[in-house]
GROMACS .gro file of C-alpha atoms in nm:
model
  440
    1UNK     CA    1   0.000   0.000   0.000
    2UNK     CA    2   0.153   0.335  -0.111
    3UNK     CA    3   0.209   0.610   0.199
    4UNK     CA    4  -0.067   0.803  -0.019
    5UNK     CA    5  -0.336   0.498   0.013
    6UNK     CA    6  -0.203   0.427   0.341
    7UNK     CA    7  -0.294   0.768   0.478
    8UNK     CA    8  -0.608   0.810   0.316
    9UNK     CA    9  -0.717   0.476   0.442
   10UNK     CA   10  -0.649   0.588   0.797
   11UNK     CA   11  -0.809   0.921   0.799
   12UNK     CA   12  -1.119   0.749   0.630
   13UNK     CA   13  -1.101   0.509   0.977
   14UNK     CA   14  -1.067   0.795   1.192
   15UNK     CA   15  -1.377   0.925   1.026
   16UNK     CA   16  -1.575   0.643   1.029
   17UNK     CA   17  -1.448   0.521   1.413
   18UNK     CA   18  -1.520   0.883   1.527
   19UNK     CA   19  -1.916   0.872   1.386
   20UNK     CA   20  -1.895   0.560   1.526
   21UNK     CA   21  -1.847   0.734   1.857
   22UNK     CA   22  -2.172   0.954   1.825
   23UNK     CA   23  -2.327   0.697   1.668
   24UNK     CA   24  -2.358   0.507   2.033
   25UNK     CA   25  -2.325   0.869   2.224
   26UNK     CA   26  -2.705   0.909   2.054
   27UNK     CA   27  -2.807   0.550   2.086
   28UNK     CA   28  -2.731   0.526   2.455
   29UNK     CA   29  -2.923   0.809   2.624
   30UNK     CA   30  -3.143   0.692   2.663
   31UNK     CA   31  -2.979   0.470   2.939
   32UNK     CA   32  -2.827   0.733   3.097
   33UNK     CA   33  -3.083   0.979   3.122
   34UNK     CA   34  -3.378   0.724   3.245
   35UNK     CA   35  -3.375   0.863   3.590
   36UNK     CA   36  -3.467   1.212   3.546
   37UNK     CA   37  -3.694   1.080   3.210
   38UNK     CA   38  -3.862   0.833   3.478
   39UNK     CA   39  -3.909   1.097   3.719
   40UNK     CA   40  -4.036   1.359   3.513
   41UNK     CA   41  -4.313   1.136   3.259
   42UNK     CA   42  -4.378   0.885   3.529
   43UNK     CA   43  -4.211   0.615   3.348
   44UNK     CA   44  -4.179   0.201   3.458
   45UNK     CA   45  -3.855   0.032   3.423
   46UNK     CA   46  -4.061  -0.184   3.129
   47UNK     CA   47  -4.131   0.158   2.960
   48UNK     CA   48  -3.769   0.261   2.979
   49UNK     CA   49  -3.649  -0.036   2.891
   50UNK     CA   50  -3.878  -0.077   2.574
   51UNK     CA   51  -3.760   0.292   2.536
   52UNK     CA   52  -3.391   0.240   2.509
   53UNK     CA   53  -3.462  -0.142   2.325
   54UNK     CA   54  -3.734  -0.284   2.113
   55UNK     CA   55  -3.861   0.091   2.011
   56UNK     CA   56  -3.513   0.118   1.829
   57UNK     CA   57  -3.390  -0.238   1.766
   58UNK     CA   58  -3.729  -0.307   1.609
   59UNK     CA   59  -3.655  -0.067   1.323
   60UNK     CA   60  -3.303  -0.091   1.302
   61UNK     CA   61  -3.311  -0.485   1.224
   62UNK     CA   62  -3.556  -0.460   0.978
   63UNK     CA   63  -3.408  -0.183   0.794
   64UNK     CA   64  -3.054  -0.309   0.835
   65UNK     CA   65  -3.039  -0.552   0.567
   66UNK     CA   66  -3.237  -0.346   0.246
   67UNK     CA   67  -3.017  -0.100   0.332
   68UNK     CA   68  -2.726  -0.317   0.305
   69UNK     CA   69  -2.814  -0.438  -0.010
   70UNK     CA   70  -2.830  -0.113  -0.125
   71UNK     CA   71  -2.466  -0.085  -0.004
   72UNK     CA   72  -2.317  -0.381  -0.261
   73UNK     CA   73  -2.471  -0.146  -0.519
   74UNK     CA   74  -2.455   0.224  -0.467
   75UNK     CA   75  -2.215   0.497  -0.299
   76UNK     CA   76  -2.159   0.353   0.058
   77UNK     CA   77  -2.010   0.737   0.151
   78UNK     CA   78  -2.382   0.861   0.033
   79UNK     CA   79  -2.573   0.601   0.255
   80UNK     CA   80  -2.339   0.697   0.542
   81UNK     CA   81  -2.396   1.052   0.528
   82UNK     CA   82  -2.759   1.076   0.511
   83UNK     CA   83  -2.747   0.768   0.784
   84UNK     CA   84  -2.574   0.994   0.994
   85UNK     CA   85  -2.767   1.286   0.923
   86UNK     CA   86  -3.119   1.149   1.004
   87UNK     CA   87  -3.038   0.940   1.352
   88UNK     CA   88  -2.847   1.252   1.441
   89UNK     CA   89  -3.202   1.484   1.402
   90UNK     CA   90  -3.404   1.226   1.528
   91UNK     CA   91  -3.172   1.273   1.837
   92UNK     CA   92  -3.205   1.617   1.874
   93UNK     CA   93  -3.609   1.538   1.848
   94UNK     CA   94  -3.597   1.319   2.133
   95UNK     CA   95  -3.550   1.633   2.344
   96UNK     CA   96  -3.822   1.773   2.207
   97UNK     CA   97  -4.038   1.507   2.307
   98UNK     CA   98  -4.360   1.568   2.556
   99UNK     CA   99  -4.529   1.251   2.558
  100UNK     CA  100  -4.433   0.890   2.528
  101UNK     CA  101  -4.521   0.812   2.183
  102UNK     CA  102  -4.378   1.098   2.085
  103UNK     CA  103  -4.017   0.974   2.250
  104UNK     CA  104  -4.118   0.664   2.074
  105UNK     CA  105  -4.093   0.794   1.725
  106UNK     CA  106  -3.802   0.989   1.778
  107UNK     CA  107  -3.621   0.672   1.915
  108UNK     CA  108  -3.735   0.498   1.590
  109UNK     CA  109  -3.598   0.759   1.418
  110UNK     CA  110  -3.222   0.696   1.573
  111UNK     CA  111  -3.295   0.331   1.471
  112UNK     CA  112  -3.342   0.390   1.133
  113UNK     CA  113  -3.070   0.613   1.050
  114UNK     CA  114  -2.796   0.391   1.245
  115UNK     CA  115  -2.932   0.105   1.034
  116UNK     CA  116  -2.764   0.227   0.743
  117UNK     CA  117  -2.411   0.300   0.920
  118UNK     CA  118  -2.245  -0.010   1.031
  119UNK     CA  119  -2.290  -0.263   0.758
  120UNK     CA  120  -2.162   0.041   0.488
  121UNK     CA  121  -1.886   0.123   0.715
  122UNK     CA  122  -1.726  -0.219   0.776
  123UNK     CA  123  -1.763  -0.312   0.447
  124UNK     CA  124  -1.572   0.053   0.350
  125UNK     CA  125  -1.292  -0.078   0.586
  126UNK     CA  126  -1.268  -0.413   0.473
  127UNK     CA  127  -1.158  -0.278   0.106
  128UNK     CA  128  -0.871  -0.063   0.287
  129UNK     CA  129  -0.751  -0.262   0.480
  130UNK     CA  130  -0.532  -0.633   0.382
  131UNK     CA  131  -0.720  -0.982   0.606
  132UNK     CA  132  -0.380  -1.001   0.785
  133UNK     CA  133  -0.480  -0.630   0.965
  134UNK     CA  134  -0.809  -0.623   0.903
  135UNK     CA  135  -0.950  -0.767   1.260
  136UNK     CA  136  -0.761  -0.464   1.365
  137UNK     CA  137  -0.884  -0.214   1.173
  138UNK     CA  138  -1.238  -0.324   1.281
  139UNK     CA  139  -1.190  -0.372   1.618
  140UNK     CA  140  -1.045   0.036   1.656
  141UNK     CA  141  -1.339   0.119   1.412
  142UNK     CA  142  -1.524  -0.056   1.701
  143UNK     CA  143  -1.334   0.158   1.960
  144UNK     CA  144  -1.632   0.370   1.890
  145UNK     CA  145  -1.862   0.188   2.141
  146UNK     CA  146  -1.609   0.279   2.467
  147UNK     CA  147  -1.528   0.594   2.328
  148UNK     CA  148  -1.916   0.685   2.244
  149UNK     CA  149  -1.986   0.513   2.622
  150UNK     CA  150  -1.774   0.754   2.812
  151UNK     CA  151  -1.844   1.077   2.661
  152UNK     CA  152  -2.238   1.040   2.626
  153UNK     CA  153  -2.221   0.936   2.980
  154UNK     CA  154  -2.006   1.191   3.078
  155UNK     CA  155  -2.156   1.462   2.853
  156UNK     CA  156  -2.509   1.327   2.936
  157UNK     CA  157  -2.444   1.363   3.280
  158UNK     CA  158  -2.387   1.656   3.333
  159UNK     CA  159  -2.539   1.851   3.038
  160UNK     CA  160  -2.867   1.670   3.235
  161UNK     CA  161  -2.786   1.818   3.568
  162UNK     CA  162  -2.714   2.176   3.433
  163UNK     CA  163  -2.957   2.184   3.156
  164UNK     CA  164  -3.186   1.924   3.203
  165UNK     CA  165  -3.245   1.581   3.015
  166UNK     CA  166  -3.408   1.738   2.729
  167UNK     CA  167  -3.126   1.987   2.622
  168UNK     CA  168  -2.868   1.661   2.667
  169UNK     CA  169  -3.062   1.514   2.361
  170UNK     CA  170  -3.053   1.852   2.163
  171UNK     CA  171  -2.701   1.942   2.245
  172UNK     CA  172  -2.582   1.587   2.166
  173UNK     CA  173  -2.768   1.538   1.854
  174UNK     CA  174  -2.725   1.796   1.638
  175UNK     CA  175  -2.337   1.754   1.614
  176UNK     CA  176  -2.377   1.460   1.370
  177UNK     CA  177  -2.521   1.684   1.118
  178UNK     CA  178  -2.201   1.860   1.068
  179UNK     CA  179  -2.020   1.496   1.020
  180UNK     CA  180  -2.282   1.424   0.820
  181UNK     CA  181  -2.176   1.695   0.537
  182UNK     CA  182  -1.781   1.613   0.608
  183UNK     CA  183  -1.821   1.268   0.512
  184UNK     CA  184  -2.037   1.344   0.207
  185UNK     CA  185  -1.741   1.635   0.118
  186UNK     CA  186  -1.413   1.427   0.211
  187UNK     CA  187  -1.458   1.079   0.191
  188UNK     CA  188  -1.438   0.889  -0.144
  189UNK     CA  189  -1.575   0.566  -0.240
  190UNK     CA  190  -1.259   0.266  -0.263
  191UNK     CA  191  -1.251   0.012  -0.540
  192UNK     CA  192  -1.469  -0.359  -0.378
  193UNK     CA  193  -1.225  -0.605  -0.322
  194UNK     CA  194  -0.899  -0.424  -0.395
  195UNK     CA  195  -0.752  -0.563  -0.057
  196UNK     CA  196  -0.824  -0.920  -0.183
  197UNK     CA  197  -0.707  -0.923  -0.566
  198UNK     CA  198  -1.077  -0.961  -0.638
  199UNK     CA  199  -1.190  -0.740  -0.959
  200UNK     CA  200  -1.495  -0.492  -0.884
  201UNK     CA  201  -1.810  -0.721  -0.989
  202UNK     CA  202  -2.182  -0.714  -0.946
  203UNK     CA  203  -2.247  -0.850  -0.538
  204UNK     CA  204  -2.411  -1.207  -0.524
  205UNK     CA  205  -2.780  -1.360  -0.505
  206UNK     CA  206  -2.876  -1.212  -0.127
  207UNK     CA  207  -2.970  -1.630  -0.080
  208UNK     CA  208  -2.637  -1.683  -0.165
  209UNK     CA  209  -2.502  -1.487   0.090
  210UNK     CA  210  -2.793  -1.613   0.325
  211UNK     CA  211  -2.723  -1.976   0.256
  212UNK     CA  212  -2.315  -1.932   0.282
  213UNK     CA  213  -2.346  -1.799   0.593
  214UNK     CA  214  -2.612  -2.008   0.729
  215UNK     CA  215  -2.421  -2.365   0.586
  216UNK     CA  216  -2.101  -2.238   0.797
  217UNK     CA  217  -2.146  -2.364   1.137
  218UNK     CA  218  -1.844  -2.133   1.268
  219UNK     CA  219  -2.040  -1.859   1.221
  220UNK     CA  220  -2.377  -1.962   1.338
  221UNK     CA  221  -2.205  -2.060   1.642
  222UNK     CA  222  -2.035  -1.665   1.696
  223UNK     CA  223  -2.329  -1.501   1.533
  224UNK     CA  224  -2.525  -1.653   1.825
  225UNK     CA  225  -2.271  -1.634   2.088
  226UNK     CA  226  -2.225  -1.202   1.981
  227UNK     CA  227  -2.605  -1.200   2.005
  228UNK     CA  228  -2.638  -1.372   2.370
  229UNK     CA  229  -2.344  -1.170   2.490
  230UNK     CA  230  -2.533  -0.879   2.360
  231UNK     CA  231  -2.857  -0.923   2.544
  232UNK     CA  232  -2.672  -0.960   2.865
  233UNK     CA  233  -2.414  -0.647   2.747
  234UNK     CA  234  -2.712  -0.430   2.655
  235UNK     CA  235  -2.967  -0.524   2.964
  236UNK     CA  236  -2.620  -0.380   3.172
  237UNK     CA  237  -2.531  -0.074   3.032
  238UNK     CA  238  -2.867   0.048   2.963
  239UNK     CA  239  -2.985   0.036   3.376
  240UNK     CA  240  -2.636   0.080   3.497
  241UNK     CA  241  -2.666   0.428   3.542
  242UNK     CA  242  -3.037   0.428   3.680
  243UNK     CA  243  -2.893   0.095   3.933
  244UNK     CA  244  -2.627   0.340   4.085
  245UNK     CA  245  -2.868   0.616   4.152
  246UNK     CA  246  -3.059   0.400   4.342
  247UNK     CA  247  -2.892   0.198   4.542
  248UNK     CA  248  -2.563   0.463   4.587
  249UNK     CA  249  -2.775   0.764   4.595
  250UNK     CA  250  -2.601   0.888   4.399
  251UNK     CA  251  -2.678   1.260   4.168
  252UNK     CA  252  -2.684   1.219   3.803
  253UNK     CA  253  -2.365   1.362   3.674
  254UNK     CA  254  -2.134   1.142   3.901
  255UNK     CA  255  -2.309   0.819   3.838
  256UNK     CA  256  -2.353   0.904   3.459
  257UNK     CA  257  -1.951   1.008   3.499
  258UNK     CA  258  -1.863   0.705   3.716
  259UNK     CA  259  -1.984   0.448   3.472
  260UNK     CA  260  -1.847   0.633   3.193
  261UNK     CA  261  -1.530   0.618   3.282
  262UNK     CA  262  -1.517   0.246   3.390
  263UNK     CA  263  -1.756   0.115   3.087
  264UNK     CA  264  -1.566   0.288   2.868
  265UNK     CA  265  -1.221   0.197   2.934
  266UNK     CA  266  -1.363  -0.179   2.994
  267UNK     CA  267  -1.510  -0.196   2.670
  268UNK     CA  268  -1.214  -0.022   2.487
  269UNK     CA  269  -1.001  -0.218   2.624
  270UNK     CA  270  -1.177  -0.551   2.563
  271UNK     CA  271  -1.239  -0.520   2.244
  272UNK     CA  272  -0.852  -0.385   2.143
  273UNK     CA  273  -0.703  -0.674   2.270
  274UNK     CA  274  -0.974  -0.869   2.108
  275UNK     CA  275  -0.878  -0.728   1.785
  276UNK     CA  276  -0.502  -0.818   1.862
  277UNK     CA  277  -0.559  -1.149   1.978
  278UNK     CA  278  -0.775  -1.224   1.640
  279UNK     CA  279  -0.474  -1.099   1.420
  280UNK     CA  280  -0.207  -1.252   1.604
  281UNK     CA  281  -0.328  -1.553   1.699
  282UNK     CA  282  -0.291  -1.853   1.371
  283UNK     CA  283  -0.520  -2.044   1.456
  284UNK     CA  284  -0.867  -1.934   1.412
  285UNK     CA  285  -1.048  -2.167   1.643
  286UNK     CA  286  -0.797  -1.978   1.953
  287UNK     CA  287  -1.012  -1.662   1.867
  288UNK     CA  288  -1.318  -1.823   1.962
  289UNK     CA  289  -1.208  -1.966   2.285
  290UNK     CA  290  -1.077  -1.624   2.352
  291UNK     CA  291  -1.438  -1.475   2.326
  292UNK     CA  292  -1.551  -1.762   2.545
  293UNK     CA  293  -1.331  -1.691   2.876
  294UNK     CA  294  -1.388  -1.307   2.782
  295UNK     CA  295  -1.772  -1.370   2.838
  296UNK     CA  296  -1.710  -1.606   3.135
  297UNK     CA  297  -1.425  -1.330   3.291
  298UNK     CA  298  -1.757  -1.076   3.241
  299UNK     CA  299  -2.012  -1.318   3.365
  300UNK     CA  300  -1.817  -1.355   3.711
  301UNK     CA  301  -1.711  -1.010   3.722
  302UNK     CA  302  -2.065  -0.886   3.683
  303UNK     CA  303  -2.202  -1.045   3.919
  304UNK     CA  304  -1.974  -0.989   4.206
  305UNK     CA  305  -1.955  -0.602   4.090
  306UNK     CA  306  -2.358  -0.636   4.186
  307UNK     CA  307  -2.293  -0.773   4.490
  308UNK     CA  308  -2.045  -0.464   4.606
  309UNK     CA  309  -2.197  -0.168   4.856
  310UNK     CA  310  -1.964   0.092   4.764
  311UNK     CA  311  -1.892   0.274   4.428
  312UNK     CA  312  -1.515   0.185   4.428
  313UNK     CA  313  -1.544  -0.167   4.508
  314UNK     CA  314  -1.825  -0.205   4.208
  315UNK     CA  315  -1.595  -0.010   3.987
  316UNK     CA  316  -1.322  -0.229   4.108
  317UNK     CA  317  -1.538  -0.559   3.994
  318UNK     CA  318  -1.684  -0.387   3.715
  319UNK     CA  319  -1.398  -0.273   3.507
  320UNK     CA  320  -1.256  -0.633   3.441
  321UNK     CA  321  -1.622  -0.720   3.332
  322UNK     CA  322  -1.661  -0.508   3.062
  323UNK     CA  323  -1.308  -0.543   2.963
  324UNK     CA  324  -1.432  -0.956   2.974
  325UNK     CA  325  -1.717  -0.928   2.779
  326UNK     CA  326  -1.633  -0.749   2.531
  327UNK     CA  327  -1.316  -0.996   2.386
  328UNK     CA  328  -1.528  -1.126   2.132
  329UNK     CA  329  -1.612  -0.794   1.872
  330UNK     CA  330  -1.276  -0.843   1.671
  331UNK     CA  331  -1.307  -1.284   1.650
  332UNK     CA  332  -1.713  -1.223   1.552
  333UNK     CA  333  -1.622  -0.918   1.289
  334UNK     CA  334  -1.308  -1.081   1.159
  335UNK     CA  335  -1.510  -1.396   1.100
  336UNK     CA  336  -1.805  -1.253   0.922
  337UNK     CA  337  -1.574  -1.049   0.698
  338UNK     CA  338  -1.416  -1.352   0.590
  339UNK     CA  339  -1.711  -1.611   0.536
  340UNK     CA  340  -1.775  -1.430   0.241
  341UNK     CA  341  -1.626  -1.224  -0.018
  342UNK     CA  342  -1.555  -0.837  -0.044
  343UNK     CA  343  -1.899  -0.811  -0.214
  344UNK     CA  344  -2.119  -0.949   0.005
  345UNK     CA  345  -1.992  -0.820   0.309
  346UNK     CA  346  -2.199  -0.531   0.384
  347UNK     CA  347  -2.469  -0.782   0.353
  348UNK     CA  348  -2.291  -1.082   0.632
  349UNK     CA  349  -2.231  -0.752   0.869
  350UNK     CA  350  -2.597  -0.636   0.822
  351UNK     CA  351  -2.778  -0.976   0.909
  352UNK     CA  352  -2.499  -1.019   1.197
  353UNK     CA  353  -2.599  -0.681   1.341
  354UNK     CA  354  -2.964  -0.778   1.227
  355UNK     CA  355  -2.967  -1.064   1.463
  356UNK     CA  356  -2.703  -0.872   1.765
  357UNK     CA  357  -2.957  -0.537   1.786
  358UNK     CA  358  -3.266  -0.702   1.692
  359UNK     CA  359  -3.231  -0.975   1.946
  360UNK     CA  360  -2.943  -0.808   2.168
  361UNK     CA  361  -3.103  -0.451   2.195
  362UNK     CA  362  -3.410  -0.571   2.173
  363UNK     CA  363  -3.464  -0.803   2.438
  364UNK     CA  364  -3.213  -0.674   2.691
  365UNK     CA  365  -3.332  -0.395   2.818
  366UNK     CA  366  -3.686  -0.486   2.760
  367UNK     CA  367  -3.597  -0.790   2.980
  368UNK     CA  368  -3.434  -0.628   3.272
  369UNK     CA  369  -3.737  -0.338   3.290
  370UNK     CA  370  -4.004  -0.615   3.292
  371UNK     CA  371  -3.823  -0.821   3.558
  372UNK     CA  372  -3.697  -0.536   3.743
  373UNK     CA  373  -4.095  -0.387   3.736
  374UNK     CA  374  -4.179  -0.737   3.864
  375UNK     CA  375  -3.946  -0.806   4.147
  376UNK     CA  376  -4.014  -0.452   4.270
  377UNK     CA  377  -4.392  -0.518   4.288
  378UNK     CA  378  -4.345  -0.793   4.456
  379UNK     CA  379  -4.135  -0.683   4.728
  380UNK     CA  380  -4.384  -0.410   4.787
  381UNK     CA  381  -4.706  -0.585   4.777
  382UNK     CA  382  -4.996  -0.404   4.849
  383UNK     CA  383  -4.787  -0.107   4.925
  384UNK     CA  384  -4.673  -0.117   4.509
  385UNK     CA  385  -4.944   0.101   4.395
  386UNK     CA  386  -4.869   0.363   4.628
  387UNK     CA  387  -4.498   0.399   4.503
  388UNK     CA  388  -4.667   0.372   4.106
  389UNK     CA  389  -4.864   0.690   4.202
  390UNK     CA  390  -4.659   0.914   4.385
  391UNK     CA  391  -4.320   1.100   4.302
  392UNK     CA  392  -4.191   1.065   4.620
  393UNK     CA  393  -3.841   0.872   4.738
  394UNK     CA  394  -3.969   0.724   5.048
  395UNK     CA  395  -3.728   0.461   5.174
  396UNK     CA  396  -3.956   0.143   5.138
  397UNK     CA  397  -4.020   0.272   4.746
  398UNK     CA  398  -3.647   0.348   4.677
  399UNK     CA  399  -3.462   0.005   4.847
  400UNK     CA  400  -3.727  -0.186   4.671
  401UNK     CA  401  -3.671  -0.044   4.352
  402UNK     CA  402  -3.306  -0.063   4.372
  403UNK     CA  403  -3.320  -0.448   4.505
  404UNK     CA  404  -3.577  -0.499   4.201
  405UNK     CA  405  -3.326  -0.385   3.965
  406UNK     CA  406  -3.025  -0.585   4.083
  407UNK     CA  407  -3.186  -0.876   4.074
  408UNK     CA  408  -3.307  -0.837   3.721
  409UNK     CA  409  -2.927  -0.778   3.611
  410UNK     CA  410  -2.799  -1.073   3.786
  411UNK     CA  411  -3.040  -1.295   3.569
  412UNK     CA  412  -2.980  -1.082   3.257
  413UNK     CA  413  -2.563  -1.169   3.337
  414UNK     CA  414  -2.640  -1.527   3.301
  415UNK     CA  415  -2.677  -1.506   2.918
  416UNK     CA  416  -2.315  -1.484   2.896
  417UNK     CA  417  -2.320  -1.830   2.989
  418UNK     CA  418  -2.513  -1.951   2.696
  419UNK     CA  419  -2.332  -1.674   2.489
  420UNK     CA  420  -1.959  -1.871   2.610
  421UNK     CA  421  -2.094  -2.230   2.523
  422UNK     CA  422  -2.159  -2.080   2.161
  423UNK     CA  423  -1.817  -1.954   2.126
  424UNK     CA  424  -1.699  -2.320   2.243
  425UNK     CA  425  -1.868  -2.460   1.993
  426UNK     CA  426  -1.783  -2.197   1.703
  427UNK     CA  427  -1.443  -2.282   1.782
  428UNK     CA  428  -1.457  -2.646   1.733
  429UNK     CA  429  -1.607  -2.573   1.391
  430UNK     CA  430  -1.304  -2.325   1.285
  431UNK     CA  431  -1.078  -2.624   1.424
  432UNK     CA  432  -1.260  -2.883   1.171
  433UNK     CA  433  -1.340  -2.642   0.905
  434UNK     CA  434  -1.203  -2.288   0.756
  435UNK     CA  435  -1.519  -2.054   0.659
  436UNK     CA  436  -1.596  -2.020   0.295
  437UNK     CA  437  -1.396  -1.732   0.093
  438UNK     CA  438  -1.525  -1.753  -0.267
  439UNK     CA  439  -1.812  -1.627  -0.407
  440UNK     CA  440  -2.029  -1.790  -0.687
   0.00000   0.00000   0.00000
């Protein structure tokens, strides 16, 4: 690669890694600002979590894959900028919000403009970059989650407690209409398959790419691993700020800040040395037993971080968690990129992320809010419609709410038992088989 290419390849990652930082700033507020939000409309756990989940995965899945298809064929810089562009002013509108369905369209909205991004964007990266760096590039294009964790949370925070919840949407919406126009004024569109000595051709039959994918056991296997460890991931970060409010007492800003700061260097550093460990390791089936302990290192993690009474000692537990969990974005990327060729792979990224948000985003907070709703209610008996009605933080309301919540996350951990046996598995297929490279 000429020191021409080679710089023009990294500034486009920068680009794309650095909307992929707003891209989760916007998609996460929802988690971080649930507090005040379920203060202020009256909100249930369920509601939030429906909120923050199936309002936005619902959308987002479905969307994911026409739009990828789209991708094999026209200007992936063009569906990237107006992506950008429309979750980024359905953001914004989420502020502007007075009743529930109104937050609800605004949140579907976000899900159908960040449907477009990832599935372009990967497959822009996997034409930059060779297959012996490519888990790399993807996992610091996947840097974005951390990064996007920390400063949402951060900015969230205390944009909230200053401004209120409503100018936090606003305020951290509207930037990603100015990326928007950059990428659709800088970026430029790289030849499909240049990084694998494959000539530019028309992308195959979508049941082609449906059936390779789906006759490769080594990726069913991480495909539903990724997912699993994404229900239990999402459930986690999306009450994490609302759990340490409640049972720290903590204000807004320094529980928003707190978890920030240890999410995001968890995640980061999970999935960088995930990334690493996919390109350096030979043998392919090693990756997959490296997402496996990752998700078991979480699972244990997890739950003794719930089990802490202080905020150090669950940051303590907490930060090898998410560093845990989160081993298994570069093995699940690198292996979808290459169970099919450089024109289908917008396409295998869009049905993974299909299955990870729909299912992942979907169900996990949903899940947590509808158990966490349930185990308050019944800790509170006949005294649970009196804490429904009123605004007030009387003791009984608050410990049972915060006990409600815990327990719901300590069940929600559990997938990433399911998620590790998966991985197992996926890795005794790459052992017995390499995934399919050719296309038809």
């Amino acid at each position: 690669m000429s020191i021409t290419r080679r710089a023009g390849a990294r500034f486009t990652l920068f680009l794309l890694t650095l909307v992929y930082v707003v891209n989760f700033v916007d998609r996460q507020l929802i988690g971080i600002l649930g507090q005040p939000m379920k203060a202020e409309l009256g909100l249930s756990d369920k509601q939030l979590g429906l909120l923050g989940g199936l309002s936005f995965a619902l959308f987002n899945a479905l969307l994911s894959l026409p739009i990828a298809r789209l991708a094999e064929r026209r200007s992936r810089i063009a569906i990237i900028a107006w992506s950008v562009g429309l979750w980024s002013l359905a953001t914004a509108a989420c502020g502007l919000a007075r009743t529930v369905p109104q937050l609800v369209l605004g949140r579907m909205g976000v899900g159908i403009g960040e449907a477009g991004y990832a599935p372009a964007a990967q497959s822009l990266i996997a034409d930059l970059w060779p297959s012996r760096r490519r888990a790399t590039a993807l996992a610091i294009f996947s840097l974005g989650v951390p990064i996007g964790i920390l400063f949402g949370a951060v900015a969230g925070g205390w944009i909230a407690e200053l401004l209120g919840w409503r100018s936090a949407f606003v305020m951290l919406g509207l930037p990603g209409v100015a990326l928007a126009i950059l990428i659709g004024l800088a970026l430029r569109e790289p030849e499909r398959g240049a990084q694998d000595a494959i000539a530019e051709s028309s992308p195959p039959d979508f049941r082609w790419v449906v059936r390779t994918l789906w006759s490769n056991p080594a990726f069913r296997h991480m495909a539903a691993g990724a997912t699993l460890a994404s229900i239990g991931g999402y459930g986690i970060t999306y009450f994490s700020v609302p759990l340490l409010m409640r049972t720290q007492q903590l204000p807004l800003h320094t529980a928003a800040t707190g978890f920030g700061i240890v999410a995001g260097l968890g995640i980061g550093i999970g999935i960088a040395a995930g990334g690493l460990i996919a390109d350096k390791l030979r043998q392919k089936d090693a990756r997959a037993i490296t997402a496996a302990g990752g998700t078991m290192i979480g699972l244990l993690f997890f739950l003794a971080a719930l089990g802490q009474s202080s905020p150090v000692a669950i940051a303590m537990f907490a930060l090898p968690a998410f560093c845990g969990a989160h081993l298994y974005f570069g093995p699940v990327y690198a292996a979808t990129a290459d169970s099919v060729g450089p024109h289908a792979r917008a396409t295998a990224v869009a049905i993974l992320l299909m299955v990870m948000n729909g299912l992942g985003l979907g169900i996990g907070p949903t899940l947590v809010g509808m158990l966490s709703d349930h185990f308050t209610t019944s800790a509170l008996g006949d005294q649970a419609a009196m804490c429904a009605t009123a605004r007030s933080t009387q003791d009984l309301c608050s410990q049972a709410s915060a006990a409600g919540l815990t327990r719901a996350l300590r069940i929600d951990a559990l997938f990433y038992i399911w998620a590790s046996v998966h991985f197992l598995l996926g890795a005794r297929a790459l052992k017995a088989d390499q995934p399919h490279s050719s296309e038809r």
